[in-house]
């Protein structure tokens, strides 16, 4: 869901007006298009706003009836420790090969067992929410991303017959990096509680298989494109499943009147100029500052491009919080404001 708020329009739950709208850019909703039209799909997730506990039941009924969504209500303090603590400040940097080597270094926080316990508590709440409506003999559960790595363990304990799939939307690091996680075995065994585990690329899958082999002593088989791991009498299938784009949505955006007007505006504004376009989140891994430095070097080495080349950078807000995000935002603002001041001509700024 994109938003939840109180307003003049919307549906009523417990006498309170709530306005809901689905996020058309959410990957979970886009994936529905790849399923059979008669598939009964239920989305389970958190809302991007707090809901008073007295309204939980009413909001749940409303979302289930109108959107086939089942919300998981995490207490605000638990959500903070789970999402912004363990997920974004520990697990996310580590999955991208950034180790917390020192308090002043780039990267996440050192491992904190209290944050790990919060991560487990949040994952358990997701699993308990699923159990409420789960039919293990007929339903398939598809879990997404590193925020919910422990959910398969909780579900398998409650329902041994449940059919579980997991897709990791982030990189899976090499075993040398993954082994630095104190709870590495718990995370690996959680994924092995699934029936199918999917990764973006073969390298990510290879790192996962290597971690299972080196850290858990498990063997895997690979033959004619099939990869499987034997674990406690079960075979876990490992698949490489690159995420594509929704062509229908892309075509609808491209053909819209707003897009046509924006294209014309850019063509008029930057007529006869070379445009370089970037769209990135302001976070540690996107390298917006490095992109600006590259643009600066390009103009230094090719002065004939000064006044002819412009880089348009669209910077989306970061989804996480903390020191590294603030530092990235500050660097972005500083780079945008002053890194090319000696190269700029009037009305010919190389950055927009």
XYZ file of C-alpha atoms in Angstrom:
352
model
C 0.000 0.000 0.000
C 1.226 3.468 -0.736
C -0.409 5.401 2.036
C -2.906 5.347 4.842
C -4.348 8.531 6.301
C -7.527 10.107 7.509
C -9.371 12.286 5.060
C -12.655 13.305 3.565
C -12.888 10.315 1.252
C -12.246 6.653 1.727
C -13.735 3.749 3.573
C -14.829 3.646 7.171
C -13.397 1.351 9.831
C -14.719 1.617 13.379
C -16.282 4.981 12.572
C -12.949 6.471 11.469
C -12.409 7.597 7.894
C -9.340 6.034 6.278
C -8.128 6.618 2.711
C -6.219 3.790 1.051
C -4.638 3.560 -2.373
C -2.498 0.801 -3.901
C 1.017 1.688 -5.010
C 1.228 0.997 -8.775
C 5.026 0.882 -8.528
C 5.047 -1.799 -5.829
C 6.687 -4.940 -7.156
C 4.311 -7.139 -5.181
C 1.328 -5.783 -7.089
C 3.117 -5.980 -10.430
C 3.937 -9.645 -9.829
C 0.222 -10.395 -9.724
C 0.098 -9.816 -13.495
C 2.305 -12.879 -13.980
C -0.088 -15.181 -12.160
C -3.163 -16.906 -13.601
C -6.149 -14.585 -13.784
C -8.171 -16.870 -11.515
C -5.435 -17.100 -8.855
C -6.588 -16.020 -5.407
C -3.751 -13.724 -4.278
C -3.474 -12.307 -0.770
C -0.839 -9.670 0.004
C 0.547 -9.556 3.552
C 2.643 -6.598 4.709
C 2.945 -3.545 6.901
C 1.341 -0.139 6.399
C 3.520 2.991 6.053
C 1.718 4.677 8.948
C 0.646 3.848 12.475
C -2.894 2.700 13.164
C -4.428 2.941 16.601
C -4.707 -0.570 18.110
C -8.434 -0.076 18.621
C -8.799 0.203 14.820
C -6.695 -2.829 13.882
C -9.615 -5.205 13.424
C -11.675 -2.757 11.372
C -8.761 -1.757 9.146
C -7.872 -5.416 8.612
C -11.412 -6.276 7.526
C -11.540 -3.267 5.231
C -8.203 -3.992 3.528
C -8.993 -7.668 3.162
C -12.374 -6.993 1.583
C -11.319 -4.146 -0.699
C -7.736 -4.980 -1.688
C -7.155 -8.599 -0.661
C -4.461 -7.327 1.693
C -3.753 -8.455 5.229
C -1.851 -5.876 7.293
C 0.739 -6.781 9.903
C 0.679 -4.216 12.705
C 4.133 -3.786 14.215
C 4.422 -1.584 17.310
C 6.314 1.607 16.345
C 9.278 0.883 18.612
C 9.574 -2.669 17.273
C 9.328 -1.430 13.680
C 12.120 1.074 14.359
C 14.458 -1.578 15.772
C 13.506 -4.173 13.160
C 13.543 -2.051 9.989
C 15.846 0.894 10.657
C 17.955 -1.031 13.169
C 18.739 -4.590 12.114
C 17.586 -4.477 8.472
C 18.890 -1.149 7.242
C 21.830 -0.516 9.573
C 23.235 -4.025 9.856
C 21.978 -6.509 7.284
C 21.593 -4.245 4.234
C 25.170 -2.856 4.259
C 26.627 -6.287 4.926
C 24.766 -7.850 2.007
C 26.429 -5.152 -0.104
C 29.920 -6.008 1.200
C 30.209 -3.138 3.685
C 31.507 -4.412 7.015
C 31.320 -2.335 10.235
C 35.105 -2.287 10.663
C 35.160 0.755 12.953
C 32.686 3.286 14.373
C 33.873 5.918 11.875
C 34.007 3.688 8.801
C 31.420 3.513 6.076
C 28.981 0.688 6.514
C 26.424 -0.419 9.042
C 26.350 -0.926 12.770
C 28.121 -3.780 14.556
C 25.961 -6.783 15.331
C 23.523 -6.060 18.165
C 21.752 -9.057 19.679
C 18.884 -6.890 20.927
C 18.227 -5.753 17.346
C 18.429 -9.367 16.186
C 15.775 -10.337 18.716
C 13.603 -7.493 17.419
C 14.112 -8.823 13.894
C 12.951 -12.260 15.041
C 9.949 -10.763 16.844
C 8.834 -8.890 13.724
C 9.294 -11.974 11.533
C 7.301 -14.029 14.018
C 4.423 -11.538 13.822
C 4.419 -11.898 10.032
C 4.312 -15.682 10.351
C 1.502 -15.602 12.915
C -0.507 -13.314 10.647
C -0.087 -15.761 7.776
C -1.083 -18.735 9.916
C -4.469 -17.120 10.594
C -5.662 -17.771 7.023
C -3.181 -20.332 5.732
C -4.359 -23.614 4.269
C -1.111 -25.642 4.100
C -2.573 -28.243 1.743
C -3.638 -25.742 -0.925
C -1.825 -22.433 -0.430
C 1.586 -21.323 -1.638
C 3.496 -18.709 0.385
C 5.921 -16.451 -1.492
C 8.170 -14.448 0.849
C 10.134 -11.451 -0.396
C 13.489 -10.003 0.582
C 15.960 -9.889 3.435
C 13.561 -8.226 5.872
C 11.743 -11.568 6.260
C 14.561 -14.113 6.191
C 13.381 -15.747 9.421
C 9.712 -16.129 8.430
C 10.222 -19.580 6.807
C 11.485 -20.993 10.107
C 8.434 -19.829 12.049
C 6.041 -21.041 9.353
C 7.697 -24.440 9.024
C 7.491 -24.974 12.786
C 3.766 -24.268 12.808
C 2.914 -25.997 9.544
C 5.405 -28.619 8.295
C 3.416 -29.186 5.072
C 3.280 -25.570 3.962
C 4.740 -24.833 0.511
C 7.235 -21.968 0.790
C 9.076 -19.875 -1.763
C 11.538 -17.068 -1.072
C 13.030 -14.431 -3.368
C 15.967 -12.248 -2.333
C 15.856 -8.831 -3.997
C 19.327 -7.845 -2.779
C 22.741 -9.392 -3.427
C 23.836 -12.468 -1.499
C 27.484 -11.869 -0.533
C 30.371 -14.291 -0.736
C 30.780 -16.807 2.073
C 33.780 -14.832 3.413
C 31.460 -11.892 4.059
C 28.400 -13.884 5.108
C 30.360 -15.849 7.688
C 30.987 -12.627 9.654
C 27.310 -12.619 10.690
C 27.055 -14.152 14.193
C 23.614 -15.600 13.321
C 24.689 -16.871 9.893
C 23.580 -20.453 10.593
C 20.114 -19.337 11.664
C 19.676 -17.289 8.479
C 20.882 -20.079 6.200
C 18.698 -22.685 7.893
C 15.727 -20.325 7.615
C 16.140 -20.192 3.840
C 16.552 -23.964 3.784
C 13.101 -24.241 5.359
C 11.749 -23.091 1.985
C 10.951 -25.339 -0.954
C 12.321 -22.856 -3.481
C 14.836 -20.017 -3.080
C 15.276 -17.469 -5.875
C 18.072 -14.996 -6.623
C 18.623 -12.254 -9.199
C 21.836 -13.671 -10.648
C 23.845 -16.867 -10.801
C 26.616 -15.272 -8.709
C 24.195 -14.608 -5.833
C 22.947 -18.198 -6.006
C 26.524 -19.469 -6.141
C 27.433 -17.500 -3.016
C 24.418 -18.958 -1.206
C 25.371 -22.503 -2.218
C 28.969 -21.890 -1.177
C 27.825 -20.612 2.232
C 25.633 -23.687 2.734
C 28.575 -25.915 1.826
C 31.274 -24.158 3.852
C 29.257 -23.154 6.897
C 26.743 -26.008 7.189
C 28.610 -28.790 5.392
C 25.775 -29.391 2.914
C 26.148 -30.761 -0.599
C 24.212 -29.557 -3.604
C 23.595 -30.956 -7.051
C 23.608 -29.058 -10.315
C 22.576 -30.729 -13.550
C 21.201 -29.291 -16.772
C 20.145 -26.031 -15.168
C 18.624 -27.626 -12.062
C 20.179 -26.791 -8.690
C 19.048 -28.565 -5.521
C 20.210 -28.898 -1.902
C 19.380 -31.884 0.277
C 18.409 -30.814 3.792
C 16.807 -33.108 6.400
C 15.192 -35.325 3.796
C 13.908 -32.437 1.688
C 15.220 -31.028 -1.590
C 15.369 -27.250 -1.812
C 15.343 -25.906 -5.362
C 17.552 -22.896 -6.103
C 16.539 -20.761 -9.090
C 18.029 -17.757 -10.860
C 15.084 -15.439 -11.552
C 16.076 -11.978 -12.832
C 13.382 -9.392 -12.204
C 12.187 -7.655 -15.359
C 9.928 -4.677 -15.930
C 6.204 -4.295 -16.474
C 6.057 -3.329 -20.150
C 2.369 -2.505 -19.960
C 2.887 -0.023 -17.152
C 5.938 1.451 -18.891
C 4.021 1.944 -22.137
C 1.117 3.585 -20.321
C 3.479 6.044 -18.627
C 5.341 6.819 -21.853
C 2.121 7.457 -23.769
C 0.526 9.643 -21.089
C -0.073 13.330 -21.721
C 2.021 14.275 -18.678
C 5.027 12.407 -20.069
C 4.590 13.947 -23.511
C 4.466 17.434 -22.004
C 7.550 16.782 -19.866
C 9.516 15.474 -22.849
C 8.638 18.583 -24.837
C 9.646 20.794 -21.910
C 13.059 19.109 -21.680
C 13.573 19.279 -25.434
C 12.817 22.998 -25.435
C 14.985 23.675 -22.397
C 18.002 21.663 -23.526
C 17.721 22.102 -27.272
C 20.841 20.982 -29.179
C 22.491 19.743 -25.987
C 23.710 16.329 -24.853
C 21.671 15.069 -21.891
C 22.842 12.484 -19.362
C 20.033 11.267 -17.104
C 20.346 9.580 -13.709
C 17.631 8.285 -11.377
C 18.873 7.074 -7.988
C 18.056 6.944 -4.302
C 20.197 9.120 -2.054
C 21.983 6.354 -0.225
C 25.457 4.976 0.228
C 25.415 2.482 -2.627
C 24.152 4.556 -5.556
C 27.303 6.630 -6.023
C 25.651 9.908 -6.995
C 28.700 11.844 -5.808
C 30.993 9.686 -7.940
C 28.740 10.355 -10.914
C 29.166 14.095 -10.389
C 32.947 13.699 -10.190
C 32.881 11.698 -13.420
C 30.903 14.475 -15.091
C 33.426 17.015 -13.837
C 36.327 14.977 -15.204
C 34.552 14.565 -18.540
C 34.250 18.323 -18.933
C 37.855 18.873 -17.872
C 39.189 16.375 -20.407
C 36.802 17.457 -23.167
C 36.370 21.223 -22.893
C 34.527 21.219 -26.206
C 31.570 19.674 -24.318
C 31.279 22.598 -21.908
C 27.997 24.309 -22.522
C 26.859 21.382 -24.668
C 26.509 18.566 -22.120
C 24.156 18.580 -19.136
C 23.532 15.907 -16.556
C 20.004 15.707 -15.119
C 20.013 13.819 -11.809
C 16.727 12.766 -10.211
C 17.403 11.983 -6.549
C 14.781 9.965 -4.686
C 14.659 10.137 -0.874
C 16.526 7.345 0.887
C 14.390 4.618 2.430
C 16.671 4.258 5.448
C 17.931 6.594 8.145
C 21.183 7.137 9.979
C 24.669 8.574 9.722
C 25.572 7.167 6.322
C 22.330 8.372 4.748
C 22.818 11.870 6.178
C 26.396 11.865 4.922
C 25.309 10.810 1.435
C 22.631 13.506 1.370
C 25.131 16.177 2.469
C 27.621 15.077 -0.181
C 24.903 15.187 -2.817
C 23.937 18.746 -1.895
C 27.571 19.881 -1.738
C 28.398 18.282 -5.091
C 25.332 19.780 -6.719
C 26.114 23.212 -5.375
C 29.825 23.613 -5.807
C 31.821 20.808 -7.368
C 31.781 22.364 -10.862
C 31.604 26.058 -10.096
C 34.734 26.771 -12.130
C 33.292 24.979 -15.165
C 29.903 26.651 -15.246
C 28.911 29.302 -17.748
C 25.920 31.554 -17.330
C 22.747 29.545 -18.051
C 24.915 26.567 -18.981
C 25.226 24.666 -15.713
C 26.428 21.083 -16.287
C 24.235 19.853 -13.424
C 20.468 20.058 -13.030
